[in-house]
mmCIF file of C-alpha atoms in Angstrom:
data_model
loop_
_atom_site.group_PDB
_atom_site.id
_atom_site.type_symbol
_atom_site.label_atom_id
_atom_site.label_comp_id
_atom_site.label_asym_id
_atom_site.label_seq_id
_atom_site.Cartn_x
_atom_site.Cartn_y
_atom_site.Cartn_z
ATOM 1 C CA UNK A 1 16.284 -21.837 2.006
ATOM 2 C CA UNK A 2 16.430 -20.126 -1.348
ATOM 3 C CA UNK A 3 17.303 -16.415 -1.286
ATOM 4 C CA UNK A 4 16.472 -13.774 -3.887
ATOM 5 C CA UNK A 5 18.536 -10.593 -3.654
ATOM 6 C CA UNK A 6 17.437 -7.229 -5.035
ATOM 7 C CA UNK A 7 19.070 -3.800 -4.767
ATOM 8 C CA UNK A 8 17.329 -1.756 -2.049
ATOM 9 C CA UNK A 9 16.783 1.212 -4.315
ATOM 10 C CA UNK A 10 16.939 2.411 -7.894
ATOM 11 C CA UNK A 11 16.605 6.030 -8.971
ATOM 12 C CA UNK A 12 15.694 7.079 -12.480
ATOM 13 C CA UNK A 13 14.745 10.276 -14.289
ATOM 14 C CA UNK A 14 11.411 10.489 -16.079
ATOM 15 C CA UNK A 15 11.599 9.129 -19.605
ATOM 16 C CA UNK A 16 14.665 7.029 -18.852
ATOM 17 C CA UNK A 17 14.966 3.295 -18.301
ATOM 18 C CA UNK A 18 15.011 1.567 -14.908
ATOM 19 C CA UNK A 19 16.408 -1.920 -14.488
ATOM 20 C CA UNK A 20 15.773 -3.902 -11.312
ATOM 21 C CA UNK A 21 17.778 -7.067 -10.791
ATOM 22 C CA UNK A 22 16.891 -10.191 -8.847
ATOM 23 C CA UNK A 23 19.761 -12.504 -8.034
ATOM 24 C CA UNK A 24 19.512 -16.133 -7.044
ATOM 25 C CA UNK A 25 21.415 -19.371 -7.517
ATOM 26 C CA UNK A 26 20.590 -20.642 -10.998
ATOM 27 C CA UNK A 27 17.452 -18.517 -11.068
ATOM 28 C CA UNK A 28 17.419 -18.925 -14.830
ATOM 29 C CA UNK A 29 16.011 -22.413 -14.353
ATOM 30 C CA UNK A 30 12.919 -20.992 -12.582
ATOM 31 C CA UNK A 31 10.039 -18.868 -13.762
ATOM 32 C CA UNK A 32 10.322 -15.392 -12.230
ATOM 33 C CA UNK A 33 7.391 -13.116 -11.506
ATOM 34 C CA UNK A 34 7.365 -9.422 -10.605
ATOM 35 C CA UNK A 35 4.994 -7.372 -8.456
ATOM 36 C CA UNK A 36 4.565 -3.634 -8.091
ATOM 37 C CA UNK A 37 3.419 -2.230 -4.754
ATOM 38 C CA UNK A 38 2.513 1.404 -4.262
ATOM 39 C CA UNK A 39 2.281 2.868 -0.745
ATOM 40 C CA UNK A 40 -0.776 1.671 1.144
ATOM 41 C CA UNK A 41 -1.852 -0.655 -1.641
ATOM 42 C CA UNK A 42 -1.768 -4.364 -2.324
ATOM 43 C CA UNK A 43 0.852 -5.692 -4.738
ATOM 44 C CA UNK A 44 -0.020 -5.961 -8.415
ATOM 45 C CA UNK A 45 1.424 -8.516 -10.819
ATOM 46 C CA UNK A 46 3.309 -6.745 -13.615
ATOM 47 C CA UNK A 47 5.337 -9.563 -15.200
ATOM 48 C CA UNK A 48 4.930 -13.346 -14.953
ATOM 49 C CA UNK A 49 6.849 -16.305 -16.338
ATOM 50 C CA UNK A 50 9.983 -14.181 -16.792
ATOM 51 C CA UNK A 51 8.663 -11.888 -19.497
ATOM 52 C CA UNK A 52 4.887 -12.083 -19.983
ATOM 53 C CA UNK A 53 2.597 -9.208 -19.050
ATOM 54 C CA UNK A 54 -0.907 -9.503 -17.622
ATOM 55 C CA UNK A 55 -3.590 -7.638 -19.505
ATOM 56 C CA UNK A 56 -3.601 -3.960 -18.632
ATOM 57 C CA UNK A 57 0.105 -3.746 -17.879
ATOM 58 C CA UNK A 58 1.908 -1.342 -20.259
ATOM 59 C CA UNK A 59 4.444 -2.667 -22.742
ATOM 60 C CA UNK A 60 6.974 -0.443 -20.989
ATOM 61 C CA UNK A 61 7.329 -3.252 -18.427
ATOM 62 C CA UNK A 62 9.473 -6.152 -19.594
ATOM 63 C CA UNK A 63 11.419 -8.976 -17.998
ATOM 64 C CA UNK A 64 14.331 -11.274 -18.621
ATOM 65 C CA UNK A 65 15.922 -14.203 -16.822
ATOM 66 C CA UNK A 66 19.170 -16.053 -17.371
ATOM 67 C CA UNK A 67 21.890 -17.666 -15.327
ATOM 68 C CA UNK A 68 21.892 -16.240 -11.813
ATOM 69 C CA UNK A 69 20.039 -12.994 -12.530
ATOM 70 C CA UNK A 70 16.544 -11.996 -13.525
ATOM 71 C CA UNK A 71 15.636 -8.420 -14.360
ATOM 72 C CA UNK A 72 12.615 -6.179 -14.643
ATOM 73 C CA UNK A 73 13.022 -3.282 -17.049
ATOM 74 C CA UNK A 74 10.771 -0.250 -17.044
ATOM 75 C CA UNK A 75 11.162 1.839 -20.196
ATOM 76 C CA UNK A 76 10.140 5.476 -20.531
ATOM 77 C CA UNK A 77 9.663 5.736 -16.791
ATOM 78 C CA UNK A 78 6.755 7.821 -15.529
ATOM 79 C CA UNK A 79 6.089 9.364 -12.144
ATOM 80 C CA UNK A 80 3.356 6.796 -11.599
ATOM 81 C CA UNK A 81 5.925 3.975 -11.740
ATOM 82 C CA UNK A 82 7.341 5.032 -8.403
ATOM 83 C CA UNK A 83 6.767 2.027 -6.149
ATOM 84 C CA UNK A 84 8.339 -0.991 -4.496
ATOM 85 C CA UNK A 85 9.003 -3.944 -6.790
ATOM 86 C CA UNK A 86 9.381 -7.582 -5.740
ATOM 87 C CA UNK A 87 10.542 -10.609 -7.678
ATOM 88 C CA UNK A 88 9.157 -14.057 -6.800
ATOM 89 C CA UNK A 89 9.766 -17.681 -7.672
ATOM 90 C CA UNK A 90 8.317 -21.013 -6.649
ATOM 91 C CA UNK A 91 10.974 -23.210 -5.094
ATOM 92 C CA UNK A 92 10.202 -26.670 -6.440
ATOM 93 C CA UNK A 93 12.457 -28.430 -3.952
ATOM 94 C CA UNK A 94 10.471 -27.176 -0.956
ATOM 95 C CA UNK A 95 7.086 -26.253 -2.476
ATOM 96 C CA UNK A 96 7.618 -22.822 -0.976
ATOM 97 C CA UNK A 97 7.149 -19.437 -2.581
ATOM 98 C CA UNK A 98 10.062 -17.032 -2.282
ATOM 99 C CA UNK A 99 9.992 -13.262 -2.622
ATOM 100 C CA UNK A 100 12.935 -11.062 -3.317
ATOM 101 C CA UNK A 101 14.059 -8.457 -0.802
ATOM 102 C CA UNK A 102 12.325 -5.676 -2.700
ATOM 103 C CA UNK A 103 13.498 -2.589 -4.584
ATOM 104 C CA UNK A 104 12.201 0.924 -4.132
ATOM 105 C CA UNK A 105 12.078 2.762 -7.440
ATOM 106 C CA UNK A 106 12.294 6.533 -7.121
ATOM 107 C CA UNK A 107 11.490 8.788 -10.061
ATOM 108 C CA UNK A 108 13.646 11.880 -9.809
ATOM 109 C CA UNK B 1 -15.387 -8.735 -11.029
ATOM 110 C CA UNK B 2 -12.763 -10.983 -9.498
ATOM 111 C CA UNK B 3 -12.408 -10.011 -5.863
ATOM 112 C CA UNK B 4 -10.810 -11.159 -2.622
ATOM 113 C CA UNK B 5 -11.862 -9.520 0.630
ATOM 114 C CA UNK B 6 -10.034 -10.262 3.866
ATOM 115 C CA UNK B 7 -11.421 -9.756 7.340
ATOM 116 C CA UNK B 8 -10.704 -10.726 10.920
ATOM 117 C CA UNK B 9 -7.632 -8.639 11.618
ATOM 118 C CA UNK B 10 -7.245 -6.609 14.777
ATOM 119 C CA UNK B 11 -5.310 -6.043 17.965
ATOM 120 C CA UNK B 12 -4.384 -9.123 19.975
ATOM 121 C CA UNK B 13 -2.102 -9.695 22.947
ATOM 122 C CA UNK B 14 1.034 -11.824 22.642
ATOM 123 C CA UNK B 15 0.118 -15.474 22.997
ATOM 124 C CA UNK B 16 -3.391 -14.851 21.731
ATOM 125 C CA UNK B 17 -5.217 -16.183 18.693
ATOM 126 C CA UNK B 18 -6.908 -14.722 15.669
ATOM 127 C CA UNK B 19 -8.765 -16.178 12.703
ATOM 128 C CA UNK B 20 -8.548 -14.427 9.367
ATOM 129 C CA UNK B 21 -11.102 -14.944 6.623
ATOM 130 C CA UNK B 22 -11.044 -14.251 2.920
ATOM 131 C CA UNK B 23 -14.210 -14.092 0.832
ATOM 132 C CA UNK B 24 -13.735 -14.792 -2.860
ATOM 133 C CA UNK B 25 -16.079 -13.745 -5.633
ATOM 134 C CA UNK B 26 -16.176 -13.423 -9.398
ATOM 135 C CA UNK B 27 -14.340 -16.669 -10.184
ATOM 136 C CA UNK B 28 -14.501 -20.416 -9.584
ATOM 137 C CA UNK B 29 -12.884 -20.477 -6.154
ATOM 138 C CA UNK B 30 -12.674 -24.279 -6.058
ATOM 139 C CA UNK B 31 -10.427 -24.279 -9.137
ATOM 140 C CA UNK B 32 -7.558 -22.318 -7.616
ATOM 141 C CA UNK B 33 -4.829 -22.887 -5.085
ATOM 142 C CA UNK B 34 -4.970 -20.050 -2.568
ATOM 143 C CA UNK B 35 -2.172 -18.362 -0.684
ATOM 144 C CA UNK B 36 -1.640 -16.131 2.349
ATOM 145 C CA UNK B 37 1.142 -13.530 2.148
ATOM 146 C CA UNK B 38 2.055 -11.103 4.919
ATOM 147 C CA UNK B 39 4.015 -7.894 5.190
ATOM 148 C CA UNK B 40 5.433 -6.515 8.420
ATOM 149 C CA UNK B 41 5.407 -2.722 8.776
ATOM 150 C CA UNK B 42 8.028 -1.214 6.491
ATOM 151 C CA UNK B 43 9.232 -4.653 5.395
ATOM 152 C CA UNK B 44 8.968 -6.874 2.349
ATOM 153 C CA UNK B 45 6.518 -9.556 1.312
ATOM 154 C CA UNK B 46 6.616 -12.944 3.032
ATOM 155 C CA UNK B 47 4.785 -16.054 1.869
ATOM 156 C CA UNK B 48 2.871 -17.610 4.783
ATOM 157 C CA UNK B 49 0.909 -20.599 3.524
ATOM 158 C CA UNK B 50 -0.740 -22.195 0.526
ATOM 159 C CA UNK B 51 -3.616 -24.643 0.149
ATOM 160 C CA UNK B 52 -4.581 -26.612 -2.939
ATOM 161 C CA UNK B 53 -8.046 -26.758 -4.453
ATOM 162 C CA UNK B 54 -9.252 -29.740 -2.420
ATOM 163 C CA UNK B 55 -7.053 -29.028 0.620
ATOM 164 C CA UNK B 56 -4.951 -32.066 -0.222
ATOM 165 C CA UNK B 57 -1.726 -30.113 -0.335
ATOM 166 C CA UNK B 58 -0.982 -27.594 2.391
ATOM 167 C CA UNK B 59 2.338 -25.853 2.960
ATOM 168 C CA UNK B 60 3.630 -23.356 5.503
ATOM 169 C CA UNK B 61 6.627 -21.089 5.795
ATOM 170 C CA UNK B 62 9.244 -22.655 8.038
ATOM 171 C CA UNK B 63 9.223 -19.594 10.300
ATOM 172 C CA UNK B 64 5.692 -20.300 11.509
ATOM 173 C CA UNK B 65 6.662 -23.466 13.389
ATOM 174 C CA UNK B 66 3.200 -24.987 13.469
ATOM 175 C CA UNK B 67 1.381 -21.982 14.955
ATOM 176 C CA UNK B 68 -0.778 -21.244 11.910
ATOM 177 C CA UNK B 69 -3.392 -23.421 10.196
ATOM 178 C CA UNK B 70 -4.828 -22.702 6.761
ATOM 179 C CA UNK B 71 -8.159 -24.063 5.589
ATOM 180 C CA UNK B 72 -10.831 -23.423 2.979
ATOM 181 C CA UNK B 73 -14.521 -23.983 2.458
ATOM 182 C CA UNK B 74 -15.224 -24.253 -1.247
ATOM 183 C CA UNK B 75 -18.987 -24.267 -0.646
ATOM 184 C CA UNK B 76 -18.650 -20.836 0.938
ATOM 185 C CA UNK B 77 -15.940 -19.547 -1.410
ATOM 186 C CA UNK B 78 -13.834 -18.786 1.615
ATOM 187 C CA UNK B 79 -10.251 -19.124 2.785
ATOM 188 C CA UNK B 80 -9.153 -19.025 6.414
ATOM 189 C CA UNK B 81 -6.005 -18.630 8.479
ATOM 190 C CA UNK B 82 -6.086 -19.658 12.124
ATOM 191 C CA UNK B 83 -3.214 -17.998 13.956
ATOM 192 C CA UNK B 84 -2.264 -19.184 17.444
ATOM 193 C CA UNK B 85 0.466 -18.269 19.926
ATOM 194 C CA UNK B 86 0.838 -14.911 18.241
ATOM 195 C CA UNK B 87 4.030 -12.936 18.644
ATOM 196 C CA UNK B 88 4.992 -9.327 18.053
ATOM 197 C CA UNK B 89 6.797 -10.370 14.879
ATOM 198 C CA UNK B 90 3.488 -11.603 13.429
ATOM 199 C CA UNK B 91 2.308 -7.999 13.241
ATOM 200 C CA UNK B 92 1.574 -6.842 9.725
ATOM 201 C CA UNK B 93 -0.821 -6.836 6.824
ATOM 202 C CA UNK B 94 -2.081 -10.242 5.716
ATOM 203 C CA UNK B 95 -3.071 -10.667 2.085
ATOM 204 C CA UNK B 96 -5.270 -13.354 0.569
ATOM 205 C CA UNK B 97 -3.966 -14.231 -2.889
ATOM 206 C CA UNK B 98 -5.099 -16.332 -5.826
ATOM 207 C CA UNK B 99 -2.475 -18.517 -7.457
ATOM 208 C CA UNK B 100 -2.352 -18.977 -11.202
ATOM 209 C CA UNK B 101 0.163 -21.687 -12.089
ATOM 210 C CA UNK B 102 3.013 -20.534 -9.828
ATOM 211 C CA UNK B 103 2.459 -16.812 -9.769
ATOM 212 C CA UNK B 104 -0.031 -14.710 -7.824
ATOM 213 C CA UNK B 105 -2.473 -12.961 -10.087
ATOM 214 C CA UNK B 106 -5.156 -11.570 -7.762
ATOM 215 C CA UNK B 107 -4.590 -9.985 -4.351
ATOM 216 C CA UNK B 108 -7.006 -8.836 -1.696
ATOM 217 C CA UNK B 109 -6.645 -5.440 -0.059
ATOM 218 C CA UNK B 110 -5.248 -7.001 3.108
ATOM 219 C CA UNK B 111 -6.229 -7.112 6.764
ATOM 220 C CA UNK B 112 -4.039 -5.729 9.531
ATOM 221 C CA UNK B 113 -2.937 -7.803 12.502
ATOM 222 C CA UNK B 114 -1.320 -6.092 15.473
ATOM 223 C CA UNK B 115 0.177 -8.170 18.262
ATOM 224 C CA UNK B 116 0.873 -5.992 21.260
ATOM 225 C CA UNK B 117 0.264 -5.879 24.982
#
């Protein structure tokens, strides 16, 4: 089955930029979506189709996808961005949905 | 307001069964594929099952091995997950999710399932 690998944790100072990677075999050929999950809450979609943002999501959240790595970038990080982040793709070959292993973002 | 509300979670003994429900409101339920996602305590998200608008296409995670059955009632704007032969590893929060194209744009608040003797 398809595997998406994320770093377990990323630490960033307020006002700086956080980049979360999502690695997978030829992931660049898939659309990648990103979810933010704060403690005790349901996940929230923050980026879809590699780089689009749902309404209400700040422009500080952006995405990219190429080759074997997709990335979520959070610019001008705020304390409220502290959360777990998950990437996700739809595996066409199996009609299964695959989530990444998750990354905990800590704001120092 | 678009909303998904899960119910039916609880404590069940290993080998037991549970039926989860999800009530949808604020959108045309019969126009969307629906998904169940679960999360074990302290762990990541895991896709469980998906069901197309008319129930023609149903898929399950390989790990479930035929123990779970997803269904929907478009007349009642409801999604269901019948879980049988429950194991300790099925413990977690179960989310009802709306699919938009191939991403998940609306999530319920989740219902907690605990499998323990």
